Coordinates of C-alpha atoms in Angstrom, one line a residue:
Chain A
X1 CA 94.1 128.7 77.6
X2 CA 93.4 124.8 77.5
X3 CA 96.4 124.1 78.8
X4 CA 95.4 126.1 81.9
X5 CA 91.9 124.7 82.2
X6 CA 93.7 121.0 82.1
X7 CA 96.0 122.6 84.7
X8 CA 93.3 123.4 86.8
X9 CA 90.9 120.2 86.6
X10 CA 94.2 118.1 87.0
X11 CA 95.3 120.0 90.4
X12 CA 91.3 119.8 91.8
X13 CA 91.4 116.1 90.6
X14 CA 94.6 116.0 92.9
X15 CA 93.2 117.7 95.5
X16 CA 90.1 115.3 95.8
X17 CA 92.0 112.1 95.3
X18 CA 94.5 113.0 98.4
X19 CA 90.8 114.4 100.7
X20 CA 89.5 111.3 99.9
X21 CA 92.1 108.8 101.6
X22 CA 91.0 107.5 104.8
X23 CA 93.5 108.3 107.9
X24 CA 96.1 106.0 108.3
X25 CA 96.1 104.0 111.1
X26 CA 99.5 103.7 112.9
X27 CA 101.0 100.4 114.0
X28 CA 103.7 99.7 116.2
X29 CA 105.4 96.5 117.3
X30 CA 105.9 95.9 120.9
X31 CA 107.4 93.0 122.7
X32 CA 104.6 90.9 124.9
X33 CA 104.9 91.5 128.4
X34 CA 105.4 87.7 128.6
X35 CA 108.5 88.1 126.5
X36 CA 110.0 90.9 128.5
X37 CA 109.7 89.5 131.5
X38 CA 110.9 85.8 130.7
X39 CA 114.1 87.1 129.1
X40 CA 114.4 89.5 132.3
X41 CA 113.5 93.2 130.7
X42 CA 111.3 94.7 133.3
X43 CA 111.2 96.5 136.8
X44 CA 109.5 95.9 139.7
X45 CA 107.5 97.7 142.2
X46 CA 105.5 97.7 145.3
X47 CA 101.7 98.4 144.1
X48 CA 100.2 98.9 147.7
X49 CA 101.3 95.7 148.8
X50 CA 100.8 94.0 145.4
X51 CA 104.9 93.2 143.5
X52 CA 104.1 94.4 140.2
X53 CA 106.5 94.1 137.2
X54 CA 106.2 96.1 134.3
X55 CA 108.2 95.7 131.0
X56 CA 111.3 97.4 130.5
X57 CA 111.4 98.3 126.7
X58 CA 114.6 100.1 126.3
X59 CA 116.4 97.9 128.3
X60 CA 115.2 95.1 125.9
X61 CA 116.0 97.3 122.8
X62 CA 119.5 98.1 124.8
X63 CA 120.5 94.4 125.0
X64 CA 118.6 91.9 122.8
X65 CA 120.1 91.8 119.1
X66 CA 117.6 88.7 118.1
X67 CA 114.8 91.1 119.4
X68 CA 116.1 94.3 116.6
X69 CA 116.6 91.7 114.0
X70 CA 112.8 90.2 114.6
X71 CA 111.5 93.7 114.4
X72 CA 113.7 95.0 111.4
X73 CA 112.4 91.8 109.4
X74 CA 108.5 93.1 110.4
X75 CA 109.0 96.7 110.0
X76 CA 110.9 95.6 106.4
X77 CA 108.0 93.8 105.1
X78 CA 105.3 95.7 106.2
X79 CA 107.6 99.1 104.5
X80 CA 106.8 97.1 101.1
X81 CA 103.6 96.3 101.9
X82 CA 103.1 100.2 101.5
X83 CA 102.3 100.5 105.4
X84 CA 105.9 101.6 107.2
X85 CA 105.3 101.1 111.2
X86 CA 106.1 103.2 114.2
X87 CA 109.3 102.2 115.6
X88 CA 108.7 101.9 119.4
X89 CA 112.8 102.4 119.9
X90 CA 112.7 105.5 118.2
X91 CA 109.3 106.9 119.7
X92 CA 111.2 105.9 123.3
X93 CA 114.0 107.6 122.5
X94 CA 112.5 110.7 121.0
X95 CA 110.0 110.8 124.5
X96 CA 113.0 110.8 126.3
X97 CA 114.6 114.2 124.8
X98 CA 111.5 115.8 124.5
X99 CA 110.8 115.3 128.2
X100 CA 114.4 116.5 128.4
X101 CA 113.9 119.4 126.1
X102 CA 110.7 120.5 127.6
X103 CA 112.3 120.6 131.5
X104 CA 114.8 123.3 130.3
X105 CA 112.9 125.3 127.7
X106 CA 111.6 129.2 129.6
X107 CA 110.3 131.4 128.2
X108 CA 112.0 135.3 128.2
X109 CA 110.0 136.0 131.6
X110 CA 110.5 132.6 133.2
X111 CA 107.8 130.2 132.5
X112 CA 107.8 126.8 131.7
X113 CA 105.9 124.2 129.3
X114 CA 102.8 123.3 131.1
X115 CA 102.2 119.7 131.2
X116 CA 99.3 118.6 132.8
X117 CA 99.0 115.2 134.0
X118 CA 96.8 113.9 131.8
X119 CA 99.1 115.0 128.9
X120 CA 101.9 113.0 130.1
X121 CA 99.6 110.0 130.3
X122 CA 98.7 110.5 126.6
X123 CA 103.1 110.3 125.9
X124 CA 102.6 106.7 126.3
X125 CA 100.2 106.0 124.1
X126 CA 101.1 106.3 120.1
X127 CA 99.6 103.3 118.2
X128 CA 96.4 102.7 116.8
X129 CA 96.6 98.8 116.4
X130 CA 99.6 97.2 118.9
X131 CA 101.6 94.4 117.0
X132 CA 102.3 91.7 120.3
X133 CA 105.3 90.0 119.5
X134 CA 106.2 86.4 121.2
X135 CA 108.7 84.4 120.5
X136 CA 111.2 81.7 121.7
X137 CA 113.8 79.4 120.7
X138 CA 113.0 75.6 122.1
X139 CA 115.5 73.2 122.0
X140 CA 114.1 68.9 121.1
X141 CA 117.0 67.4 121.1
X142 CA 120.3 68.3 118.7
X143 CA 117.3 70.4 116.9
X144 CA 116.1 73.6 117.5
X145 CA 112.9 75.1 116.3
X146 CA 111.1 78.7 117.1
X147 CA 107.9 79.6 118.4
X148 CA 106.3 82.8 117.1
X149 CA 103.0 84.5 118.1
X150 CA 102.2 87.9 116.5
X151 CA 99.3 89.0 117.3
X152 CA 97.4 92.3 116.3
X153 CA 95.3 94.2 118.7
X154 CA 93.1 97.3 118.6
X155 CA 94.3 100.0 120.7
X156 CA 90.9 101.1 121.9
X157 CA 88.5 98.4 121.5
X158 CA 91.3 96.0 122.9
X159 CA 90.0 93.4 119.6
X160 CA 92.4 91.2 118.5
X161 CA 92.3 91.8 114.7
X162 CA 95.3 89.7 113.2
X163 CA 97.0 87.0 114.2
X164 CA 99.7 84.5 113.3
X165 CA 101.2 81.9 115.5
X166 CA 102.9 79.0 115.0
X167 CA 106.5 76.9 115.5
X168 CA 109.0 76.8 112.5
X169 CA 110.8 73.9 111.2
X170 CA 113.3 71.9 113.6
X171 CA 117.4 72.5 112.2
X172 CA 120.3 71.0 113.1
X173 CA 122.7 73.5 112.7
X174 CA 120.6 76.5 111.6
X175 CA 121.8 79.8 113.7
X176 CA 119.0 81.1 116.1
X177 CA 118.8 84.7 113.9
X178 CA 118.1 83.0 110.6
X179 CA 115.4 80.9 112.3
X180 CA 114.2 84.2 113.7
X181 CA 114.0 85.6 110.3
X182 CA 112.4 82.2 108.8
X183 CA 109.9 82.5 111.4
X184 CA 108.9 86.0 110.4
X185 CA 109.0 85.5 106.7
X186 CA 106.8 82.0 107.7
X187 CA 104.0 84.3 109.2
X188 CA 104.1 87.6 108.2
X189 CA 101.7 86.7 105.3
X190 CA 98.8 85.2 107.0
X191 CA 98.9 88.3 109.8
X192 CA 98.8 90.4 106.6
X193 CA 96.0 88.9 105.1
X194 CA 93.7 88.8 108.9
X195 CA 95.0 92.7 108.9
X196 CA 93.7 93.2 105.6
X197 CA 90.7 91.3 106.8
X198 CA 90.0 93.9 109.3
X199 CA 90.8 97.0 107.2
X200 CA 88.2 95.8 104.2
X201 CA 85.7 95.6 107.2
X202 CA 86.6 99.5 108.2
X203 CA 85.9 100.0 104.7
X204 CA 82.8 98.6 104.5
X205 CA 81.1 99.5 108.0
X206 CA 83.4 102.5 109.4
X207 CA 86.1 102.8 111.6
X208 CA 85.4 101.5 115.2
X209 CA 85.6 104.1 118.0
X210 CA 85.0 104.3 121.6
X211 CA 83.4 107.4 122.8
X212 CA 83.0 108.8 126.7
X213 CA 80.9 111.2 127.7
X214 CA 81.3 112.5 131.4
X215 CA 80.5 115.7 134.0
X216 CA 83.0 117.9 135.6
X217 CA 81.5 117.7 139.6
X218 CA 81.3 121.6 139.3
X219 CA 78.1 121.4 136.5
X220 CA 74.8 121.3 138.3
X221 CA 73.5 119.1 135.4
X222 CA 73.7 115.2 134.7
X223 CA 73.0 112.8 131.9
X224 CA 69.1 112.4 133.3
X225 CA 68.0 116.0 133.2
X226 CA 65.1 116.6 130.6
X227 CA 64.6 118.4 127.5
X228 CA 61.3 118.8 126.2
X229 CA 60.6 115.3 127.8
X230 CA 63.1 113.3 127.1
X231 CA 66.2 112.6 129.1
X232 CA 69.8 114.0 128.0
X233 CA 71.4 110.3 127.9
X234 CA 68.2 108.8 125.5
X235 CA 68.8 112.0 123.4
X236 CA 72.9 111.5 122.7
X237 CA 71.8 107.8 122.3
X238 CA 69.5 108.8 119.6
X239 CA 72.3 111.6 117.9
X240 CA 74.5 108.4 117.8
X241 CA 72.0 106.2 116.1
X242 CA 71.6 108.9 113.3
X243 CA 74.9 109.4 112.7
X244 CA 76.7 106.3 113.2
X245 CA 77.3 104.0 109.9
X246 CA 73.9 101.9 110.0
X247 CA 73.2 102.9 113.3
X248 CA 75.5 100.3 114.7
X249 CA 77.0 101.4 118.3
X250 CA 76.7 99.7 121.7
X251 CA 75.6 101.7 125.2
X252 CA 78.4 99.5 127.2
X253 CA 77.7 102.0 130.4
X254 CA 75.0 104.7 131.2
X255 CA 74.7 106.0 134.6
X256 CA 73.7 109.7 135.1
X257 CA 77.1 110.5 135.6
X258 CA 79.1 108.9 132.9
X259 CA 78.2 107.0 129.4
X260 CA 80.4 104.8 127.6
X261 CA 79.6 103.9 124.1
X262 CA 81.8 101.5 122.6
X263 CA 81.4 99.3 118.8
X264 CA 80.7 102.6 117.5
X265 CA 81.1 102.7 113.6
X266 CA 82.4 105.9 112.2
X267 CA 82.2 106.9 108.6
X268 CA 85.7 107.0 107.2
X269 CA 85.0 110.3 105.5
X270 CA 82.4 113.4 106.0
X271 CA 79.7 114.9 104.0
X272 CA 82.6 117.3 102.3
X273 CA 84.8 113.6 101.5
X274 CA 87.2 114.6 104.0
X275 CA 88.9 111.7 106.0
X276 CA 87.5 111.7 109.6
X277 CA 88.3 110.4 112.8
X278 CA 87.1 110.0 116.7
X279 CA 88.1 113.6 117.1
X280 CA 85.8 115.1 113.9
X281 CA 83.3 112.6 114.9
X282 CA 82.7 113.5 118.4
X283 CA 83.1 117.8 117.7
X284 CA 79.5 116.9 115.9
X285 CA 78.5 115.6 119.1
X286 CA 80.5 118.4 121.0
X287 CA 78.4 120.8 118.9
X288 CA 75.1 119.6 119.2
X289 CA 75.2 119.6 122.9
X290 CA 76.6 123.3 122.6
X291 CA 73.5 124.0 121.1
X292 CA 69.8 125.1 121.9
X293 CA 68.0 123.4 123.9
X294 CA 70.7 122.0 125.5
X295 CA 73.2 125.3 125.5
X296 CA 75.9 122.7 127.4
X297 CA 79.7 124.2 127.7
X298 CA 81.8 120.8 127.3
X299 CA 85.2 120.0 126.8
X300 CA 86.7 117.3 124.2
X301 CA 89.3 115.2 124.4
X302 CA 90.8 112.3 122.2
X303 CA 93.5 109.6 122.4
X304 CA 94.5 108.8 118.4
X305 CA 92.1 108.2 116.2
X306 CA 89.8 105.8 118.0
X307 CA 89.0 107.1 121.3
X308 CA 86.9 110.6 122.3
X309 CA 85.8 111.8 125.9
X310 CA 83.0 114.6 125.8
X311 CA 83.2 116.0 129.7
X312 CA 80.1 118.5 130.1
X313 CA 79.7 121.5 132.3
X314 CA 83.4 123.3 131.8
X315 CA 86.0 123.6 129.1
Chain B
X1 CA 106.4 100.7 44.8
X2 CA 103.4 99.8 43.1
X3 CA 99.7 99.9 44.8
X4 CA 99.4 96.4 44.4
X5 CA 102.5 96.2 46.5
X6 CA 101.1 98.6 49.3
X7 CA 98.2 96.7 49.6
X8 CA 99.6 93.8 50.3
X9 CA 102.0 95.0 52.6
X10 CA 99.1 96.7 54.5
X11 CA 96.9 93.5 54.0
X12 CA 99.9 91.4 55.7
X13 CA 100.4 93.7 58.4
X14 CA 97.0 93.9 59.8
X15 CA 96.4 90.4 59.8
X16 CA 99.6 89.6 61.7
X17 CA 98.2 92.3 64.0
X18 CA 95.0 91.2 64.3
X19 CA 96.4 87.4 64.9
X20 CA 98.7 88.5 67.8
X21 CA 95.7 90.6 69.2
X22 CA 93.7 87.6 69.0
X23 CA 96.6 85.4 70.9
X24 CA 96.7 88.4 74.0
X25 CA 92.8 88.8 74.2
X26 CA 91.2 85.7 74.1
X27 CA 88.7 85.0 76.5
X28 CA 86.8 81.8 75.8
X29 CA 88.6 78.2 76.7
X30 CA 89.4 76.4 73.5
X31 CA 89.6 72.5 73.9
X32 CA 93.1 72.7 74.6
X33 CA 92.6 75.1 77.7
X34 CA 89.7 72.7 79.2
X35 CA 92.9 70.6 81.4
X36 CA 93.9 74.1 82.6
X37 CA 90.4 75.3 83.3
X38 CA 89.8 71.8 85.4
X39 CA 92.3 72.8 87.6
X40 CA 92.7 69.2 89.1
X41 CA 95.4 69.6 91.4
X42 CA 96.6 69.5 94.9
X43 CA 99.0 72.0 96.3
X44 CA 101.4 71.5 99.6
X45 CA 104.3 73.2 101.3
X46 CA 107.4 71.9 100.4
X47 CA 109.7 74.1 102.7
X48 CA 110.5 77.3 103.9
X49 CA 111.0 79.7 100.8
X50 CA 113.6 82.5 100.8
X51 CA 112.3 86.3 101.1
X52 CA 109.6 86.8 99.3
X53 CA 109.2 83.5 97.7
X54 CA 107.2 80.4 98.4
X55 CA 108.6 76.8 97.8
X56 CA 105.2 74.3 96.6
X57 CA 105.2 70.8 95.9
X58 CA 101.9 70.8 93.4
X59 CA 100.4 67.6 92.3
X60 CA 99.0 68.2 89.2
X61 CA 96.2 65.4 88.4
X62 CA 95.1 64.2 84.3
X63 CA 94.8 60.7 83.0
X64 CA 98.6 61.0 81.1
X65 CA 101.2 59.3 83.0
X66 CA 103.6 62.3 81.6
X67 CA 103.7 65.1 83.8
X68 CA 102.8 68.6 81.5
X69 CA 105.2 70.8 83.5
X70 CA 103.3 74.1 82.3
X71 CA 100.2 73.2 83.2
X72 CA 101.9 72.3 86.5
X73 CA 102.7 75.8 87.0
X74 CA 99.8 77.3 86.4
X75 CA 98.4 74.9 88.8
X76 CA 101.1 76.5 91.3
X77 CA 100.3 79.8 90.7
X78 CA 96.3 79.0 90.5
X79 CA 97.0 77.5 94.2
X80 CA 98.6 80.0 95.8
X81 CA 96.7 83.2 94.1
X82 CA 93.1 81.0 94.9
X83 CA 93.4 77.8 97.7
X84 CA 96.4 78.7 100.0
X85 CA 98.3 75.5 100.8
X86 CA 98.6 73.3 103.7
X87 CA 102.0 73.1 106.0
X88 CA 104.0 70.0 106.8
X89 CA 106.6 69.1 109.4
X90 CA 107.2 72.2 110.9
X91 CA 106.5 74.4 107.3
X92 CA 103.7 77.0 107.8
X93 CA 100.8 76.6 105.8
X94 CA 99.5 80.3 104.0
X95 CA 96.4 81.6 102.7
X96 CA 95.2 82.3 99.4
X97 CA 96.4 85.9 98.3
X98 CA 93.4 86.4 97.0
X99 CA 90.8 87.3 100.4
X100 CA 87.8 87.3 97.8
X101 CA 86.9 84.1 96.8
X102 CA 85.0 84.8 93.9
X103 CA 87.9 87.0 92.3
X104 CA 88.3 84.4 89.8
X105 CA 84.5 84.5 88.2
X106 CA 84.2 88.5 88.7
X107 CA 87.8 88.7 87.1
X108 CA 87.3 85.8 84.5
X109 CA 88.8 88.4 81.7
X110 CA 92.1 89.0 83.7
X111 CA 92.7 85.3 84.1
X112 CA 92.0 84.0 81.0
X113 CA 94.6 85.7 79.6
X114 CA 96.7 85.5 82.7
X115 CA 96.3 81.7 82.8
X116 CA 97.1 80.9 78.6
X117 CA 100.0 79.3 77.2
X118 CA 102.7 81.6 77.6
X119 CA 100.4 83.7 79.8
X120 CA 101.5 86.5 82.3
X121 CA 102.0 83.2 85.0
X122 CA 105.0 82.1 83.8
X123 CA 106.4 85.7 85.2
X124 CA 106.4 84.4 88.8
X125 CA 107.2 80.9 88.8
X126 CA 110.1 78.1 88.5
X127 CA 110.8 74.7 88.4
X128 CA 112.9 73.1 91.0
X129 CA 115.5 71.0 90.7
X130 CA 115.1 71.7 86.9
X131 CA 111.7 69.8 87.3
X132 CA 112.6 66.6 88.1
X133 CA 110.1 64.3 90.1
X134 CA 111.0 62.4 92.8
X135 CA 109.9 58.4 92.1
X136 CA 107.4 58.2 95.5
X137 CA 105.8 61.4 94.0
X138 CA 104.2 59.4 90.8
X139 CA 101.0 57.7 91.8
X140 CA 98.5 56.4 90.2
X141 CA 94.5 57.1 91.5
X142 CA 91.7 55.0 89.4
X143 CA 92.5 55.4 85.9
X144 CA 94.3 58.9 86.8
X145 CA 97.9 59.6 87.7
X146 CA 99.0 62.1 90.4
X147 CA 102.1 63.9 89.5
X148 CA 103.8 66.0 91.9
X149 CA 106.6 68.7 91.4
X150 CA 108.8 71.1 93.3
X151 CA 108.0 74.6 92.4
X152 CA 109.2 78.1 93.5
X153 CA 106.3 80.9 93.6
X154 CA 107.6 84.4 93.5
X155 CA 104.8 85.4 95.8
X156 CA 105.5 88.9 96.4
X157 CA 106.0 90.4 92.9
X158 CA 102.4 88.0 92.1
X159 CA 100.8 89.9 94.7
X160 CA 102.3 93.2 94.0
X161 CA 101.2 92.8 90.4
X162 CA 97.5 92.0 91.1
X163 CA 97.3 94.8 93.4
X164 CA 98.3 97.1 90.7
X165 CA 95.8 95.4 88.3
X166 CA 93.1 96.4 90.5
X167 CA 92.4 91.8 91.5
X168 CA 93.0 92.2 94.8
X169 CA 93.3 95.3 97.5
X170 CA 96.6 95.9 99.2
X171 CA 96.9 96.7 102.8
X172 CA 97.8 100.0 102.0
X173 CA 94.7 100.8 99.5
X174 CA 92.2 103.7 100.5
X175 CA 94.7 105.1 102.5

C-alpha cells in the first residue's frame, strides 16, 4: 500500500516538474546575407525595376565545406550546453520533400492538400532567436587571421540579444578550417553568456511577444466602436495592462483598423503552471472579445512562439 | 575482545571521522587561508586553449619572492569562475562564468570548501610547462613581487559542475 502511495506522489511530482518547464525556444544558425552574397550564394531578380539578390542557402550548404565545419563546431557546443539547434540544412531539405510530398498526395475522391498562401509563408519561418553568422579569412601578410561575428537576433522583436565578434590570432601556417574552429571555440562562450543574459531576463519579466490585432473588411465594426463608453482599442489596451507581467507592453500602432502591440511581456507559465506562449496568451484575448459585451467572432493566428494576430469580424 | 578494547576502537574511529569532517566542512578562513581569501592577482589570456579549455597566464601577487604554485591556481580558477580575463594579440578575451556577481558572498559555503588546500579546484586546473616561469614574468612592485604562470583551466567541466551544484544557471535551466 505505501509502495503505491509513493508511486503515485512520485508520478504527480513528475508530472508537475515536466508542466512546469518554460517552452523552449528554438535556435537556428543562418549564414548573414552579407556572407552569402560575398562568397557568391544567392540569386537575383527584378523587383519592379529594383535588382534584388536574395541568399541562396542550399547552394551555400551544397558547396562550402568551411561553412558545415563552422556550423557543426556551433551546433556541437551548443548540443552540450543542453540546447541542441535547428539545423537549417536539414529543415531545407525536409521543406523540400514535404512540398514534394504534399503535390502528389489525393485523397480517394481526388482532392488535394490545401495550402493557403499564407501557410506557405509561415514554411519559411522556423526559429525563434536567428544565430547570424559572419565570417572571413583575411590575409596580412605570410599571416592569416579570421574574422567572426555571431550575432543573436529575436525572431519577432528583431532585438539583437547575443553577440560575439572579433578577429582571431594571425598564423603562419595554420590551415583555414582549424582557424575556423579556433574562431568558434574563441567566441562561443561570450555569445553563451549574452544568451544566458537574455534568457535570465525571460525568466524574470516574461517572454517578449508581439501581438496584432486587425479587421476582416467584411465586419461592420472597427477598433473605435464603443462599449458602455469606452472605445474597443482603450479596452484591449487595458486587458493587456492586466494581464501582461507588470503591465509592461508598448501600443507601437493604433489606428481603428489595426493595433500593434509590441514589448509585450508574457508570463512563462499560466495560473494552472502550464508553460505558455503567444498562442495561449492571445486565445485569453481571443476569448474575451468573444464574449459579452463585445460578442466579436475573430480568428487567431500565430508565427512560433512570439508572434499572434487577432483578426476580428470572421473566423 | 574486551570492552575496553571496543571503546577505544569506537573512540579512535569517531574522532578520525569527525577530523576529516572538520577538513571537508570548514567554513571560516584560518590564518593560513587569509593569502587565498586576498585573492591578489591579475589574470590574462595566454593563447588560444584547445576544446573546452582555456590557457591563462595568472600573476599571482604576495610579498614572497617564491611563487606558491597552489595558490596560483586557485587564483586561476577564482579568475575565470569571478573576473573573466582580458585578450592579447589576437587571443579573445572571455567573461566571467559566473553572470551573478555576487555568487561568491551568497555562495560563501560552496567556496570555502571549494577554494581549501586540496579543495574541489585542483579538479579543473594544470600547470603549464610543468610550472615554470618565464624570467621577464618575475617583477617586483613596492615591497611586493608579481609572479606570473602559464595555467590550463578546464573551463567546461568547471562550468558543468557549478551548474549541477546549483552556483550558476545553465542555458538550458527552466526549460
Amino acid at each position: 500500500m505505501k509502495r503505491k502511495i509513493l508511486l503515485v506522489i512520485t508520478i504527480i511530482l513528475l508530472h508537475t516538474q515536466v508542466f512546469s518547464q518554460a517552452k523552449k525556444p528554438r535556435i537556428m544558425i543562418v549564414p548573414s546575407d552579407a556572407w552569402c552574397i560575398t562568397k557568391g550564394y544567392y540569386s537575383s531578380f527584378d523587383d519592379q525595376g529594383t535588382k534584388k539578390q536574395i541568399p541562396d542557402y542550399k547552394k551555400a550548404f551544397q558547396n562550402d565545406l568551411d561553412l558545415k565545419l563552422v556550423i557543426s563546431k556551433i551546433n556541437g557546443i551548443m548540443a552540450e550546453k543542453g540546447f541542441p539547434l535547428i539545423s537549417l540544412e536539414q529543415t531545407l531539405k525536409s521543406l523540400e520533400s514535404n512540398s514534394a510530398e504534399d503535390a502528389i498526395l489525393t485523397s480517394k475522391t481526388g482532392g488535394g492538400i490545401t495550402e493557403s498562401p499564407i501557410d506557405k509563408l509561415r514554411k519559411t519561418a522556423k526559429a525563434d532567436i536567428i544565430m547570424d553568422l559572419s565570417y572571413r579569412v583575411n590575409e596580412s601578410g605570410p599571416k592569416k587571421y579570421v574574422s567572426f561575428i555571431l550575432a543573436g537576433l529575436d525572431a519577432y522583436s528583431n532585438k539583437e540579444i547575443a553577440t560575439a565578434t572579433g578577429n582571431g590570432a594571425p598564423s603562419f601556417s595554420v590551415d583555414v578550417p582549424i582557424l575556423l574552429e579556433e574562431a568558434v571555440l574563441n567566441h562561443m562562450d561570450n555569445f553563451s553568456n549574452s544568451l544566458q543574459k537574455h534568457f535570465d531576463d525571460l525568466f524574470e519579466n516574461g517572454r517578449e511577444i508581439s501581438i496584432y490585432v486587425k479587421k476582416f473588411d467584411t465586419w461592420s465594426g472597427d477598433l473605435e466602436k464603443e462599449y458602455n463608453g469606452e472605445e474597443l482599442g482603450t479596452l484591449i489596451e487595458n486587458w493587456m495592462k492586466a494581464n501582461t507581467v507588470k503591465g509592461r507592453f508598448s501600443t507601437a500602432d493604433a489606428t481603428e483598423n489595426q493595433m500593434h502591440f509590441d514589448q509585450v511581456r508574457i508570463p512563462l507559465y499560466d495560473a494552472s503552471g502550464n508553460a505558455i506562449d503567444a498562442r495561449a496568451f492571445t486565445r485569453n484575448l481571443q476569448k474575451f472579445l468573444s464574449a459579452a459585451p463585445f460578442s466579436i467572432v475573430n480568428k487567431l493566428m500565430t508565427k512560433g512562439l512570439g508572434q499572434a494576430v487577432i483578426v476580428l469580424g470572421e473566423k | 575482545m574486551s570492552i575496553k578494547s571496543i571503546l577505544i576502537i569506537a573512540l579512535t574511529t569517531i574522532t578520525f571521522v569527525a577530523k576529516a569532517q572538520q577538513k571537508f566542512t570548514k567554513v571560516k578562513p584560518t590564518e593560513e587561508d587569509k593569502q587565498t581569501y586576498a585573492w591578489n592577482y591579475e589574470i590574462e589570456c595566454a593563447g588560444v586553449g584547445t576544446d573546452g579549455m582555456y590557457l591563462v597566464k595568472v600573476y599571482t601577487i604576495s610579498s614572497k619572492s617564491k611563487l606558491d604554485l597552489e595558490q596560483a591556481k586557485k587564483n586561476a580558477v577564482h579568475g575565470v569562475i569571478f573576473k573573466g580575463f582580458p585578450g592579447k594579440d589576437g587571443c579573445k578575451s572571455q567573461k566571467a562564468i559566473a553572470t551573478n556577481p555576487n555568487v561568491e558572498y551568497e555562495k560563501n559555503d560552496f567556496f570555502m570548501n571549494f577554494f581549501q588546500d586540496n579543495g574541489k579546484y585542483m579538479k579543473y586546473v594544470s600547470l603549464s610547462n610543468a610550472g615554470q616561469i618565464d624570467a621577464k614574468d618575475t617583477k617586483k612592485v613596492g615591497k611586493e613581487y608579481k609572479i606570473g604562470v602559464i595555467v590550463t583551466v578546464s573551463k567546461d567541466a568547471l562550468r558543468k559542475d557549478l551548474e549541477e551544484a546549483g552556483i550558476i544557471r545553465g542555458l538550458n535551466s527552466g526549460f
